[in-house]
Amino acid sequence: MALLPILRYPDPRLHTRAAPVREVTDAIRKLIADMAETMYEAPGIGLAATQVDVHKRVVVIDVSEDKSGLLALINPEIIARSGEQVCEEGCLSVPGIYDKVSRSEKVTVRALNQQGESFDLDAEGLLAVCIQHEIDHLDGKVFVEYLSQLKQTRIKGKLAKKARITA
């Protein structure tokens, strides 16, 4: 396993739409393992392949307290949604920035597992938010794009300043 570099907003590669995985191979399983290690190290609760500059529809999520609930979703798609919730979100690609985003309260997602088998998962609360957030990444969208233009401009400025200071 290896740690992968995480792209930082506003890197244009974060806006690349990920391609479907045609076959679940050992290379995809290694990507999942590397993404999981990267997510845990960051630390975070979700990571999309797009965030590590791999433009395949692969997501890892673990919302458990003890890192025991790793969920890998290959070619995830939301097939049902209901309700609404507003949660404060953050993102490994937008470090130190948190803001409220409206999401569906419950979702049903269809995906492939690491054996290439299709499954459906009903999720609510934090898991539902995380799934929606990570699928947005696969579609080339970062959570800050739900915010006002003014907030987006301020975030870009703050991150650019932070990058200059640490460079």
mmCIF file with all atom_site columns, C-alpha atoms in Angstrom:
data_model
loop_
_atom_site.group_PDB
_atom_site.id
_atom_site.type_symbol
_atom_site.label_atom_id
_atom_site.label_alt_id
_atom_site.label_comp_id
_atom_site.label_asym_id
_atom_site.label_entity_id
_atom_site.label_seq_id
_atom_site.pdbx_PDB_ins_code
_atom_site.Cartn_x
_atom_site.Cartn_y
_atom_site.Cartn_z
_atom_site.occupancy
_atom_site.B_iso_or_equiv
_atom_site.pdbx_formal_charge
_atom_site.auth_seq_id
_atom_site.auth_comp_id
_atom_site.auth_asym_id
_atom_site.auth_atom_id
_atom_site.pdbx_PDB_model_num
ATOM 1   C CA . MET A 1 1   ? 0.000   0.000  0.000   1.00 0.00 ? 1   MET A CA 1
ATOM 2   C CA . ALA A 1 2   ? 1.082   3.553  -0.629  1.00 0.00 ? 2   ALA A CA 1
ATOM 3   C CA . LEU A 1 3   ? 0.002   7.040  0.315   1.00 0.00 ? 3   LEU A CA 1
ATOM 4   C CA . LEU A 1 4   ? -1.278  8.994  -2.675  1.00 0.00 ? 4   LEU A CA 1
ATOM 5   C CA . PRO A 1 5   ? -0.999  12.781 -3.169  1.00 0.00 ? 5   PRO A CA 1
ATOM 6   C CA . ILE A 1 6   ? -4.364  14.537 -2.778  1.00 0.00 ? 6   ILE A CA 1
ATOM 7   C CA . LEU A 1 7   ? -5.215  17.263 -5.282  1.00 0.00 ? 7   LEU A CA 1
ATOM 8   C CA . ARG A 1 8   ? -6.057  20.633 -3.730  1.00 0.00 ? 8   ARG A CA 1
ATOM 9   C CA . TYR A 1 9   ? -8.887  22.925 -4.799  1.00 0.00 ? 9   TYR A CA 1
ATOM 10  C CA . PRO A 1 10  ? -8.956  24.811 -7.207  1.00 0.00 ? 10  PRO A CA 1
ATOM 11  C CA . ASP A 1 11  ? -6.784  22.327 -9.167  1.00 0.00 ? 11  ASP A CA 1
ATOM 12  C CA . PRO A 1 12  ? -8.570  21.925 -12.548 1.00 0.00 ? 12  PRO A CA 1
ATOM 13  C CA . ARG A 1 13  ? -8.081  18.130 -12.444 1.00 0.00 ? 13  ARG A CA 1
ATOM 14  C CA . LEU A 1 14  ? -10.728 18.037 -9.687  1.00 0.00 ? 14  LEU A CA 1
ATOM 15  C CA . HIS A 1 15  ? -13.247 18.970 -12.396 1.00 0.00 ? 15  HIS A CA 1
ATOM 16  C CA . THR A 1 16  ? -12.514 15.887 -14.515 1.00 0.00 ? 16  THR A CA 1
ATOM 17  C CA . ARG A 1 17  ? -15.454 13.526 -14.845 1.00 0.00 ? 17  ARG A CA 1
ATOM 18  C CA . ALA A 1 18  ? -14.320 10.023 -13.864 1.00 0.00 ? 18  ALA A CA 1
ATOM 19  C CA . ALA A 1 19  ? -14.730 7.154  -16.317 1.00 0.00 ? 19  ALA A CA 1
ATOM 20  C CA . PRO A 1 20  ? -16.596 3.979  -15.357 1.00 0.00 ? 20  PRO A CA 1
ATOM 21  C CA . VAL A 1 21  ? -14.503 0.988  -14.305 1.00 0.00 ? 21  VAL A CA 1
ATOM 22  C CA . ARG A 1 22  ? -14.921 -1.649 -17.023 1.00 0.00 ? 22  ARG A CA 1
ATOM 23  C CA . GLU A 1 23  ? -13.542 -4.558 -14.995 1.00 0.00 ? 23  GLU A CA 1
ATOM 24  C CA . VAL A 1 24  ? -12.648 -4.932 -11.320 1.00 0.00 ? 24  VAL A CA 1
ATOM 25  C CA . THR A 1 25  ? -9.019  -6.051 -11.465 1.00 0.00 ? 25  THR A CA 1
ATOM 26  C CA . ASP A 1 26  ? -6.161  -6.392 -9.006  1.00 0.00 ? 26  ASP A CA 1
ATOM 27  C CA . ALA A 1 27  ? -5.071  -2.881 -10.075 1.00 0.00 ? 27  ALA A CA 1
ATOM 28  C CA . ILE A 1 28  ? -8.477  -1.512 -8.971  1.00 0.00 ? 28  ILE A CA 1
ATOM 29  C CA . ARG A 1 29  ? -8.248  -3.408 -5.676  1.00 0.00 ? 29  ARG A CA 1
ATOM 30  C CA . LYS A 1 30  ? -4.730  -1.963 -5.123  1.00 0.00 ? 30  LYS A CA 1
ATOM 31  C CA . LEU A 1 31  ? -6.091  1.524  -5.895  1.00 0.00 ? 31  LEU A CA 1
ATOM 32  C CA . ILE A 1 32  ? -8.802  0.969  -3.263  1.00 0.00 ? 32  ILE A CA 1
ATOM 33  C CA . ALA A 1 33  ? -6.218  -0.151 -0.672  1.00 0.00 ? 33  ALA A CA 1
ATOM 34  C CA . ASP A 1 34  ? -3.985  2.853  -1.433  1.00 0.00 ? 34  ASP A CA 1
ATOM 35  C CA . MET A 1 35  ? -6.958  5.233  -1.317  1.00 0.00 ? 35  MET A CA 1
ATOM 36  C CA . ALA A 1 36  ? -8.088  3.791  2.030   1.00 0.00 ? 36  ALA A CA 1
ATOM 37  C CA . GLU A 1 37  ? -4.591  4.218  3.502   1.00 0.00 ? 37  GLU A CA 1
ATOM 38  C CA . THR A 1 38  ? -4.461  7.795  2.169   1.00 0.00 ? 38  THR A CA 1
ATOM 39  C CA . MET A 1 39  ? -7.931  8.608  3.554   1.00 0.00 ? 39  MET A CA 1
ATOM 40  C CA . TYR A 1 40  ? -7.114  7.246  7.023   1.00 0.00 ? 40  TYR A CA 1
ATOM 41  C CA . GLU A 1 41  ? -3.753  9.034  7.128   1.00 0.00 ? 41  GLU A CA 1
ATOM 42  C CA . ALA A 1 42  ? -5.207  12.414 6.040   1.00 0.00 ? 42  ALA A CA 1
ATOM 43  C CA . PRO A 1 43  ? -7.444  11.863 8.213   1.00 0.00 ? 43  PRO A CA 1
ATOM 44  C CA . GLY A 1 44  ? -10.802 11.776 6.461   1.00 0.00 ? 44  GLY A CA 1
ATOM 45  C CA . ILE A 1 45  ? -13.999 9.744  6.123   1.00 0.00 ? 45  ILE A CA 1
ATOM 46  C CA . GLY A 1 46  ? -14.210 9.601  2.335   1.00 0.00 ? 46  GLY A CA 1
ATOM 47  C CA . LEU A 1 47  ? -12.011 9.831  -0.741  1.00 0.00 ? 47  LEU A CA 1
ATOM 48  C CA . ALA A 1 48  ? -12.804 9.674  -4.447  1.00 0.00 ? 48  ALA A CA 1
ATOM 49  C CA . ALA A 1 49  ? -10.247 8.503  -7.011  1.00 0.00 ? 49  ALA A CA 1
ATOM 50  C CA . THR A 1 50  ? -10.548 11.890 -8.728  1.00 0.00 ? 50  THR A CA 1
ATOM 51  C CA . GLN A 1 51  ? -8.996  13.481 -5.627  1.00 0.00 ? 51  GLN A CA 1
ATOM 52  C CA . VAL A 1 52  ? -5.819  11.424 -6.136  1.00 0.00 ? 52  VAL A CA 1
ATOM 53  C CA . ASP A 1 53  ? -5.728  12.204 -9.875  1.00 0.00 ? 53  ASP A CA 1
ATOM 54  C CA . VAL A 1 54  ? -7.070  8.812  -10.946 1.00 0.00 ? 54  VAL A CA 1
ATOM 55  C CA . HIS A 1 55  ? -10.135 9.458  -13.056 1.00 0.00 ? 55  HIS A CA 1
ATOM 56  C CA . LYS A 1 56  ? -12.008 6.203  -12.477 1.00 0.00 ? 56  LYS A CA 1
ATOM 57  C CA . ARG A 1 57  ? -15.345 5.878  -10.673 1.00 0.00 ? 57  ARG A CA 1
ATOM 58  C CA . VAL A 1 58  ? -13.995 4.526  -7.377  1.00 0.00 ? 58  VAL A CA 1
ATOM 59  C CA . VAL A 1 59  ? -14.781 5.781  -3.855  1.00 0.00 ? 59  VAL A CA 1
ATOM 60  C CA . VAL A 1 60  ? -13.729 4.719  -0.364  1.00 0.00 ? 60  VAL A CA 1
ATOM 61  C CA . ILE A 1 61  ? -15.713 5.716  2.728   1.00 0.00 ? 61  ILE A CA 1
ATOM 62  C CA . ASP A 1 62  ? -15.484 4.912  6.422   1.00 0.00 ? 62  ASP A CA 1
ATOM 63  C CA . VAL A 1 63  ? -17.731 6.830  8.814   1.00 0.00 ? 63  VAL A CA 1
ATOM 64  C CA . SER A 1 64  ? -17.068 4.471  11.754  1.00 0.00 ? 64  SER A CA 1
ATOM 65  C CA . GLU A 1 65  ? -15.327 5.766  14.882  1.00 0.00 ? 65  GLU A CA 1
ATOM 66  C CA . ASP A 1 66  ? -12.739 2.952  14.921  1.00 0.00 ? 66  ASP A CA 1
ATOM 67  C CA . LYS A 1 67  ? -11.904 2.670  11.189  1.00 0.00 ? 67  LYS A CA 1
ATOM 68  C CA . SER A 1 68  ? -13.644 -0.701 10.992  1.00 0.00 ? 68  SER A CA 1
ATOM 69  C CA . GLY A 1 69  ? -16.306 0.151  8.408   1.00 0.00 ? 69  GLY A CA 1
ATOM 70  C CA . LEU A 1 70  ? -14.402 0.573  5.149   1.00 0.00 ? 70  LEU A CA 1
ATOM 71  C CA . LEU A 1 71  ? -16.776 0.749  2.228   1.00 0.00 ? 71  LEU A CA 1
ATOM 72  C CA . ALA A 1 72  ? -15.500 0.619  -1.367  1.00 0.00 ? 72  ALA A CA 1
ATOM 73  C CA . LEU A 1 73  ? -17.900 1.701  -4.093  1.00 0.00 ? 73  LEU A CA 1
ATOM 74  C CA . ILE A 1 74  ? -17.006 1.073  -7.724  1.00 0.00 ? 74  ILE A CA 1
ATOM 75  C CA . ASN A 1 75  ? -19.165 2.815  -10.352 1.00 0.00 ? 75  ASN A CA 1
ATOM 76  C CA . PRO A 1 76  ? -21.550 4.146  -7.668  1.00 0.00 ? 76  PRO A CA 1
ATOM 77  C CA . GLU A 1 77  ? -24.834 5.693  -8.732  1.00 0.00 ? 77  GLU A CA 1
ATOM 78  C CA . ILE A 1 78  ? -27.644 7.035  -6.605  1.00 0.00 ? 78  ILE A CA 1
ATOM 79  C CA . ILE A 1 79  ? -30.840 5.272  -7.636  1.00 0.00 ? 79  ILE A CA 1
ATOM 80  C CA . ALA A 1 80  ? -33.172 6.780  -5.020  1.00 0.00 ? 80  ALA A CA 1
ATOM 81  C CA . ARG A 1 81  ? -33.143 9.739  -2.671  1.00 0.00 ? 81  ARG A CA 1
ATOM 82  C CA . SER A 1 82  ? -35.496 11.312 -0.153  1.00 0.00 ? 82  SER A CA 1
ATOM 83  C CA . GLY A 1 83  ? -35.652 14.025 2.462   1.00 0.00 ? 83  GLY A CA 1
ATOM 84  C CA . GLU A 1 84  ? -33.260 16.874 2.999   1.00 0.00 ? 84  GLU A CA 1
ATOM 85  C CA . GLN A 1 85  ? -30.600 17.656 5.564   1.00 0.00 ? 85  GLN A CA 1
ATOM 86  C CA . VAL A 1 86  ? -28.125 20.482 5.934   1.00 0.00 ? 86  VAL A CA 1
ATOM 87  C CA . CYS A 1 87  ? -24.749 19.396 7.247   1.00 0.00 ? 87  CYS A CA 1
ATOM 88  C CA . GLU A 1 88  ? -21.405 21.055 7.673   1.00 0.00 ? 88  GLU A CA 1
ATOM 89  C CA . GLU A 1 89  ? -19.007 19.502 5.182   1.00 0.00 ? 89  GLU A CA 1
ATOM 90  C CA . GLY A 1 90  ? -15.281 19.533 4.780   1.00 0.00 ? 90  GLY A CA 1
ATOM 91  C CA . CYS A 1 91  ? -13.048 17.978 2.146   1.00 0.00 ? 91  CYS A CA 1
ATOM 92  C CA . LEU A 1 92  ? -9.529  16.595 1.972   1.00 0.00 ? 92  LEU A CA 1
ATOM 93  C CA . SER A 1 93  ? -9.072  18.604 -1.257  1.00 0.00 ? 93  SER A CA 1
ATOM 94  C CA . VAL A 1 94  ? -10.148 21.824 0.494   1.00 0.00 ? 94  VAL A CA 1
ATOM 95  C CA . PRO A 1 95  ? -8.215  21.595 3.782   1.00 0.00 ? 95  PRO A CA 1
ATOM 96  C CA . GLY A 1 96  ? -9.404  23.650 6.721   1.00 0.00 ? 96  GLY A CA 1
ATOM 97  C CA . ILE A 1 97  ? -12.596 24.835 5.010   1.00 0.00 ? 97  ILE A CA 1
ATOM 98  C CA . TYR A 1 98  ? -16.022 23.810 6.336   1.00 0.00 ? 98  TYR A CA 1
ATOM 99  C CA . ASP A 1 99  ? -19.471 25.043 5.352   1.00 0.00 ? 99  ASP A CA 1
ATOM 100 C CA . LYS A 1 100 ? -23.097 23.969 5.318   1.00 0.00 ? 100 LYS A CA 1
ATOM 101 C CA . VAL A 1 101 ? -24.435 22.091 2.281   1.00 0.00 ? 101 VAL A CA 1
ATOM 102 C CA . SER A 1 102 ? -27.950 20.788 1.655   1.00 0.00 ? 102 SER A CA 1
ATOM 103 C CA . ARG A 1 103 ? -28.079 17.097 0.717   1.00 0.00 ? 103 ARG A CA 1
ATOM 104 C CA . SER A 1 104 ? -30.639 14.315 0.544   1.00 0.00 ? 104 SER A CA 1
ATOM 105 C CA . GLU A 1 105 ? -31.270 12.769 3.952   1.00 0.00 ? 105 GLU A CA 1
ATOM 106 C CA . LYS A 1 106 ? -31.519 9.218  2.596   1.00 0.00 ? 106 LYS A CA 1
ATOM 107 C CA . VAL A 1 107 ? -30.061 7.665  -0.537  1.00 0.00 ? 107 VAL A CA 1
ATOM 108 C CA . THR A 1 108 ? -29.920 4.267  -2.139  1.00 0.00 ? 108 THR A CA 1
ATOM 109 C CA . VAL A 1 109 ? -26.711 3.698  -4.035  1.00 0.00 ? 109 VAL A CA 1
ATOM 110 C CA . ARG A 1 110 ? -25.952 0.907  -6.502  1.00 0.00 ? 110 ARG A CA 1
ATOM 111 C CA . ALA A 1 111 ? -22.299 -0.028 -6.983  1.00 0.00 ? 111 ALA A CA 1
ATOM 112 C CA . LEU A 1 112 ? -19.872 -2.866 -7.534  1.00 0.00 ? 112 LEU A CA 1
ATOM 113 C CA . ASN A 1 113 ? -17.849 -4.339 -4.670  1.00 0.00 ? 113 ASN A CA 1
ATOM 114 C CA . GLN A 1 114 ? -14.194 -5.393 -4.840  1.00 0.00 ? 114 GLN A CA 1
ATOM 115 C CA . GLN A 1 115 ? -15.223 -8.729 -6.332  1.00 0.00 ? 115 GLN A CA 1
ATOM 116 C CA . GLY A 1 116 ? -17.082 -6.974 -9.156  1.00 0.00 ? 116 GLY A CA 1
ATOM 117 C CA . GLU A 1 117 ? -20.518 -7.903 -7.784  1.00 0.00 ? 117 GLU A CA 1
ATOM 118 C CA . SER A 1 118 ? -23.374 -5.410 -7.926  1.00 0.00 ? 118 SER A CA 1
ATOM 119 C CA . PHE A 1 119 ? -25.052 -4.412 -4.656  1.00 0.00 ? 119 PHE A CA 1
ATOM 120 C CA . ASP A 1 120 ? -27.483 -1.796 -3.384  1.00 0.00 ? 120 ASP A CA 1
ATOM 121 C CA . LEU A 1 121 ? -26.940 0.110  -0.146  1.00 0.00 ? 121 LEU A CA 1
ATOM 122 C CA . ASP A 1 122 ? -29.460 2.227  1.748   1.00 0.00 ? 122 ASP A CA 1
ATOM 123 C CA . ALA A 1 123 ? -27.773 5.064  3.613   1.00 0.00 ? 123 ALA A CA 1
ATOM 124 C CA . GLU A 1 124 ? -28.906 7.946  5.779   1.00 0.00 ? 124 GLU A CA 1
ATOM 125 C CA . GLY A 1 125 ? -27.344 10.678 7.867   1.00 0.00 ? 125 GLY A CA 1
ATOM 126 C CA . LEU A 1 126 ? -23.575 11.098 7.665   1.00 0.00 ? 126 LEU A CA 1
ATOM 127 C CA . LEU A 1 127 ? -23.104 8.083  5.375   1.00 0.00 ? 127 LEU A CA 1
ATOM 128 C CA . ALA A 1 128 ? -25.667 9.471  2.906   1.00 0.00 ? 128 ALA A CA 1
ATOM 129 C CA . VAL A 1 129 ? -23.919 12.859 2.942   1.00 0.00 ? 129 VAL A CA 1
ATOM 130 C CA . CYS A 1 130 ? -20.530 11.244 2.402   1.00 0.00 ? 130 CYS A CA 1
ATOM 131 C CA . ILE A 1 131 ? -21.772 9.135  -0.521  1.00 0.00 ? 131 ILE A CA 1
ATOM 132 C CA . GLN A 1 132 ? -23.272 12.205 -2.216  1.00 0.00 ? 132 GLN A CA 1
ATOM 133 C CA . HIS A 1 133 ? -20.105 14.245 -1.579  1.00 0.00 ? 133 HIS A CA 1
ATOM 134 C CA . GLU A 1 134 ? -17.815 11.572 -3.062  1.00 0.00 ? 134 GLU A CA 1
ATOM 135 C CA . ILE A 1 135 ? -20.027 10.925 -6.100  1.00 0.00 ? 135 ILE A CA 1
ATOM 136 C CA . ASP A 1 136 ? -19.913 14.683 -6.726  1.00 0.00 ? 136 ASP A CA 1
ATOM 137 C CA . HIS A 1 137 ? -16.120 14.348 -6.949  1.00 0.00 ? 137 HIS A CA 1
ATOM 138 C CA . LEU A 1 138 ? -16.501 11.599 -9.552  1.00 0.00 ? 138 LEU A CA 1
ATOM 139 C CA . ASP A 1 139 ? -18.704 13.992 -11.524 1.00 0.00 ? 139 ASP A CA 1
ATOM 140 C CA . GLY A 1 140 ? -16.075 16.751 -11.281 1.00 0.00 ? 140 GLY A CA 1
ATOM 141 C CA . LYS A 1 141 ? -17.776 18.818 -8.578  1.00 0.00 ? 141 LYS A CA 1
ATOM 142 C CA . VAL A 1 142 ? -16.246 20.031 -5.305  1.00 0.00 ? 142 VAL A CA 1
ATOM 143 C CA . PHE A 1 143 ? -18.517 20.815 -2.326  1.00 0.00 ? 143 PHE A CA 1
ATOM 144 C CA . VAL A 1 144 ? -17.562 24.509 -2.268  1.00 0.00 ? 144 VAL A CA 1
ATOM 145 C CA . GLU A 1 145 ? -19.324 24.891 -5.628  1.00 0.00 ? 145 GLU A CA 1
ATOM 146 C CA . TYR A 1 146 ? -22.616 24.658 -3.710  1.00 0.00 ? 146 TYR A CA 1
ATOM 147 C CA . LEU A 1 147 ? -21.639 27.896 -1.937  1.00 0.00 ? 147 LEU A CA 1
ATOM 148 C CA . SER A 1 148 ? -22.090 31.462 -3.149  1.00 0.00 ? 148 SER A CA 1
ATOM 149 C CA . GLN A 1 149 ? -19.643 32.914 -5.676  1.00 0.00 ? 149 GLN A CA 1
ATOM 150 C CA . LEU A 1 150 ? -18.375 35.273 -2.968  1.00 0.00 ? 150 LEU A CA 1
ATOM 151 C CA . LYS A 1 151 ? -17.598 32.385 -0.595  1.00 0.00 ? 151 LYS A CA 1
ATOM 152 C CA . GLN A 1 152 ? -15.879 30.456 -3.410  1.00 0.00 ? 152 GLN A CA 1
ATOM 153 C CA . THR A 1 153 ? -13.676 33.459 -4.194  1.00 0.00 ? 153 THR A CA 1
ATOM 154 C CA . ARG A 1 154 ? -12.767 33.887 -0.517  1.00 0.00 ? 154 ARG A CA 1
ATOM 155 C CA . ILE A 1 155 ? -11.924 30.187 -0.189  1.00 0.00 ? 155 ILE A CA 1
ATOM 156 C CA . LYS A 1 156 ? -9.683  30.280 -3.278  1.00 0.00 ? 156 LYS A CA 1
ATOM 157 C CA . GLY A 1 157 ? -7.910  33.338 -1.845  1.00 0.00 ? 157 GLY A CA 1
ATOM 158 C CA . LYS A 1 158 ? -7.466  31.755 1.571   1.00 0.00 ? 158 LYS A CA 1
ATOM 159 C CA . LEU A 1 159 ? -6.081  28.517 0.076   1.00 0.00 ? 159 LEU A CA 1
ATOM 160 C CA . ALA A 1 160 ? -3.750  30.418 -2.286  1.00 0.00 ? 160 ALA A CA 1
ATOM 161 C CA . LYS A 1 161 ? -2.400  32.434 0.655   1.00 0.00 ? 161 LYS A CA 1
ATOM 162 C CA . LYS A 1 162 ? -1.911  29.258 2.709   1.00 0.00 ? 162 LYS A CA 1
ATOM 163 C CA . ALA A 1 163 ? -0.060  27.647 -0.233  1.00 0.00 ? 163 ALA A CA 1
ATOM 164 C CA . ARG A 1 164 ? 2.289   30.667 -0.524  1.00 0.00 ? 164 ARG A CA 1
ATOM 165 C CA . ILE A 1 165 ? 3.031   30.582 3.213   1.00 0.00 ? 165 ILE A CA 1
ATOM 166 C CA . THR A 1 166 ? 3.852   26.850 3.227   1.00 0.00 ? 166 THR A CA 1
ATOM 167 C CA . ALA A 1 167 ? 5.840   26.962 -0.047  1.00 0.00 ? 167 ALA A CA 1
#
